Backbone as JSON, one array per atom type, in Angstrom:
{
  "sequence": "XXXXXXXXXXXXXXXXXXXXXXXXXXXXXXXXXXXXXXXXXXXXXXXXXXXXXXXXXXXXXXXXXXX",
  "N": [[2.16, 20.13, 10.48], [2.38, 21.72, 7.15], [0.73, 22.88, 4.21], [2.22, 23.91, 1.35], [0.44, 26.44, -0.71], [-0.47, 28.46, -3.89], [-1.48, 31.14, -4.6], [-3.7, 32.13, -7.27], [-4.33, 34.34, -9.76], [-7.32, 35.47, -11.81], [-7.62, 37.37, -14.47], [-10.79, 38.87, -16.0], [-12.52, 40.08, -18.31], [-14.82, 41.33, -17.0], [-14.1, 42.02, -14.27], [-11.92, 40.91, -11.42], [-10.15, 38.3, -9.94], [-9.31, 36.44, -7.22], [-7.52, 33.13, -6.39], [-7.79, 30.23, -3.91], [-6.42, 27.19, -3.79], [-7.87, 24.52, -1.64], [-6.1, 22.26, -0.25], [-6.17, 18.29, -0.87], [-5.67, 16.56, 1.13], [-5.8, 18.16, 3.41], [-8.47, 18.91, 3.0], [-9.56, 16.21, 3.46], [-8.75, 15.4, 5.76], [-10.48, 16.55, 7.76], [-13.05, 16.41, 6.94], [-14.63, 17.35, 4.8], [-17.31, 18.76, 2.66], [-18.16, 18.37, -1.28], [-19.0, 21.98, -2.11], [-19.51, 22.98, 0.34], [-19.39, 25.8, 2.41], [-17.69, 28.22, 3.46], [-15.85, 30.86, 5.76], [-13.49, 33.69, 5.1], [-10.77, 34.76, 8.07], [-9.05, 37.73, 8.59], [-6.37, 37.89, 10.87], [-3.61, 39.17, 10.93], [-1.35, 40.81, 9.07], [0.11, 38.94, 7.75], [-1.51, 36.37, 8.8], [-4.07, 34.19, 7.72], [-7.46, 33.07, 8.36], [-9.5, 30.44, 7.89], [-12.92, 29.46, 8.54], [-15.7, 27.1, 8.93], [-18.78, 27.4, 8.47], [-21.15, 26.61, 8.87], [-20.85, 24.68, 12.07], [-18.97, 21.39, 12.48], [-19.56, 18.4, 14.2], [-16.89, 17.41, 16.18], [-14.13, 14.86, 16.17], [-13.14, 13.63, 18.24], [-13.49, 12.32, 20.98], [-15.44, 13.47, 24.07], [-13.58, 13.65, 27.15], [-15.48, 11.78, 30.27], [-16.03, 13.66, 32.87], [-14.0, 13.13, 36.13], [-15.56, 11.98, 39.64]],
  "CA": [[2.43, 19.91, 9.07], [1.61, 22.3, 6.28], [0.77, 22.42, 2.84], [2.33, 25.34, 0.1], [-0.46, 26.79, -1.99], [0.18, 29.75, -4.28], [-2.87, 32.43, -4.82], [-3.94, 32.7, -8.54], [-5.27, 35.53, -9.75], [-7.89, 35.73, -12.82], [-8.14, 38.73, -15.43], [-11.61, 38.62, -16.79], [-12.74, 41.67, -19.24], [-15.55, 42.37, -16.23], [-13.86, 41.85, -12.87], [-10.74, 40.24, -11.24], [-10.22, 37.38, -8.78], [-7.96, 35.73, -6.58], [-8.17, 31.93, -5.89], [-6.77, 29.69, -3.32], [-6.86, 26.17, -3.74], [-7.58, 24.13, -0.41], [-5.58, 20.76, -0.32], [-7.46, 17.29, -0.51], [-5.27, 15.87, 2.18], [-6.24, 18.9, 4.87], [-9.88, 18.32, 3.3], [-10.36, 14.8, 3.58], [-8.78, 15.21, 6.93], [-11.52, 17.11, 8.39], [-14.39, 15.93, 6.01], [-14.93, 18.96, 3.87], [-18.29, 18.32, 1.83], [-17.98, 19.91, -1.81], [-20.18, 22.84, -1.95], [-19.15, 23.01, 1.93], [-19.41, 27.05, 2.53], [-16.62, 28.91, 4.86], [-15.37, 31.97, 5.79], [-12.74, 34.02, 5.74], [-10.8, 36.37, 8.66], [-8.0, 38.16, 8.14], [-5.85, 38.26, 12.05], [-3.09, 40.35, 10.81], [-1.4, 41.39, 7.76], [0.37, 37.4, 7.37], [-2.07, 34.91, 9.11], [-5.55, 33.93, 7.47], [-8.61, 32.03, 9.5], [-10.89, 30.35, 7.74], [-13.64, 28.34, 9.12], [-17.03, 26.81, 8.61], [-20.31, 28.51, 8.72], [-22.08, 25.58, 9.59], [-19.61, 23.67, 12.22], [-19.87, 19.75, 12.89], [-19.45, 17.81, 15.21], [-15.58, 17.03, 16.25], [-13.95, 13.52, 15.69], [-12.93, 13.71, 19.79], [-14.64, 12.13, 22.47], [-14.7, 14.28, 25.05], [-13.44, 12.82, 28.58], [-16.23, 12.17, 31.16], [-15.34, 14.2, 34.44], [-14.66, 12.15, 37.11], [-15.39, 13.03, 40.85]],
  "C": [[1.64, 20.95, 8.27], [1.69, 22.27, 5.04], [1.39, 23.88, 1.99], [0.97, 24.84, -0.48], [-0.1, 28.15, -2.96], [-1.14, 30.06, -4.48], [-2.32, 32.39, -6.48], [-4.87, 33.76, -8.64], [-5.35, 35.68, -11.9], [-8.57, 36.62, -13.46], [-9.56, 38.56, -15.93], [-11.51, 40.24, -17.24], [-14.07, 42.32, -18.01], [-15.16, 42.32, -14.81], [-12.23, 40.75, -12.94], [-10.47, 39.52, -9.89], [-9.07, 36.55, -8.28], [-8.33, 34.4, -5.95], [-6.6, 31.06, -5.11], [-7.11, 28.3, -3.22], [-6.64, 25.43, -1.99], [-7.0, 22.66, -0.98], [-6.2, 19.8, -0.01], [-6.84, 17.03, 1.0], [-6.06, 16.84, 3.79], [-7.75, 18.49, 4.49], [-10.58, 17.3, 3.4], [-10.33, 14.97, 5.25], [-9.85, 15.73, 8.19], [-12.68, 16.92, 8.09], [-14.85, 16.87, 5.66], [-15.73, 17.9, 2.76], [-17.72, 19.31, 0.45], [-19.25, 20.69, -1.83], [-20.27, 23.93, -0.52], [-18.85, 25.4, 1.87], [-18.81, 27.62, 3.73], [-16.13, 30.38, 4.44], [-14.1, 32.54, 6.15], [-11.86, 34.89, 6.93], [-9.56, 36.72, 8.59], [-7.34, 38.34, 10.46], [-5.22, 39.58, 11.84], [-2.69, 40.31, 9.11], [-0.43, 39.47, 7.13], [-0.1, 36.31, 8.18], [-3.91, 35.59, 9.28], [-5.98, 33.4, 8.31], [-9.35, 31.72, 8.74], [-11.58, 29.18, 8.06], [-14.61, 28.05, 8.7], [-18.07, 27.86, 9.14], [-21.36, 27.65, 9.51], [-21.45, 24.78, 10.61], [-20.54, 22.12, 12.2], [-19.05, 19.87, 14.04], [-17.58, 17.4, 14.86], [-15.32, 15.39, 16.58], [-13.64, 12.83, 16.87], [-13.61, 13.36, 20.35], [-14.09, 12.83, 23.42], [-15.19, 13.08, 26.33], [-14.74, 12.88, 29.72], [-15.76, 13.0, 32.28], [-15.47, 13.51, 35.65], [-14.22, 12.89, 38.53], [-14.65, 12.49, 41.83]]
}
């Protein structure tokens, strides 16, 4: 499942910026703090990456291994 966002982009008189809003639904779903600090990486010229700086912990138990 994905969400549309559109890129805004803001004229100021000393600089110019481009903003992308993240969606609550993807950020509740993952527990995105606000303030929460991530990065972005560019793959190719149409697919972004961006991830945490700090990770957590995942919502998964992982399987014991059995012998």
């Amino acid at each position: 499942m994905g969400y549309k966002v559109k890129m805004q982009k803001v004229d100021r008189p000393t600089n110019c910026s481009y903003y992308i809003n993240f969606p609550v639904p993807i950020a509740d779903s993952v527990d995105m703090q606000k303030g929460e600090e991530l990065e972005w990486f560019v793959e190719d010229r149409n697919t972004f990456i961006v991830r945490r700086i700090k990770p957590c912990k995942s919502f998964l138990k992982k399987k014991k291994d059995r012998v």
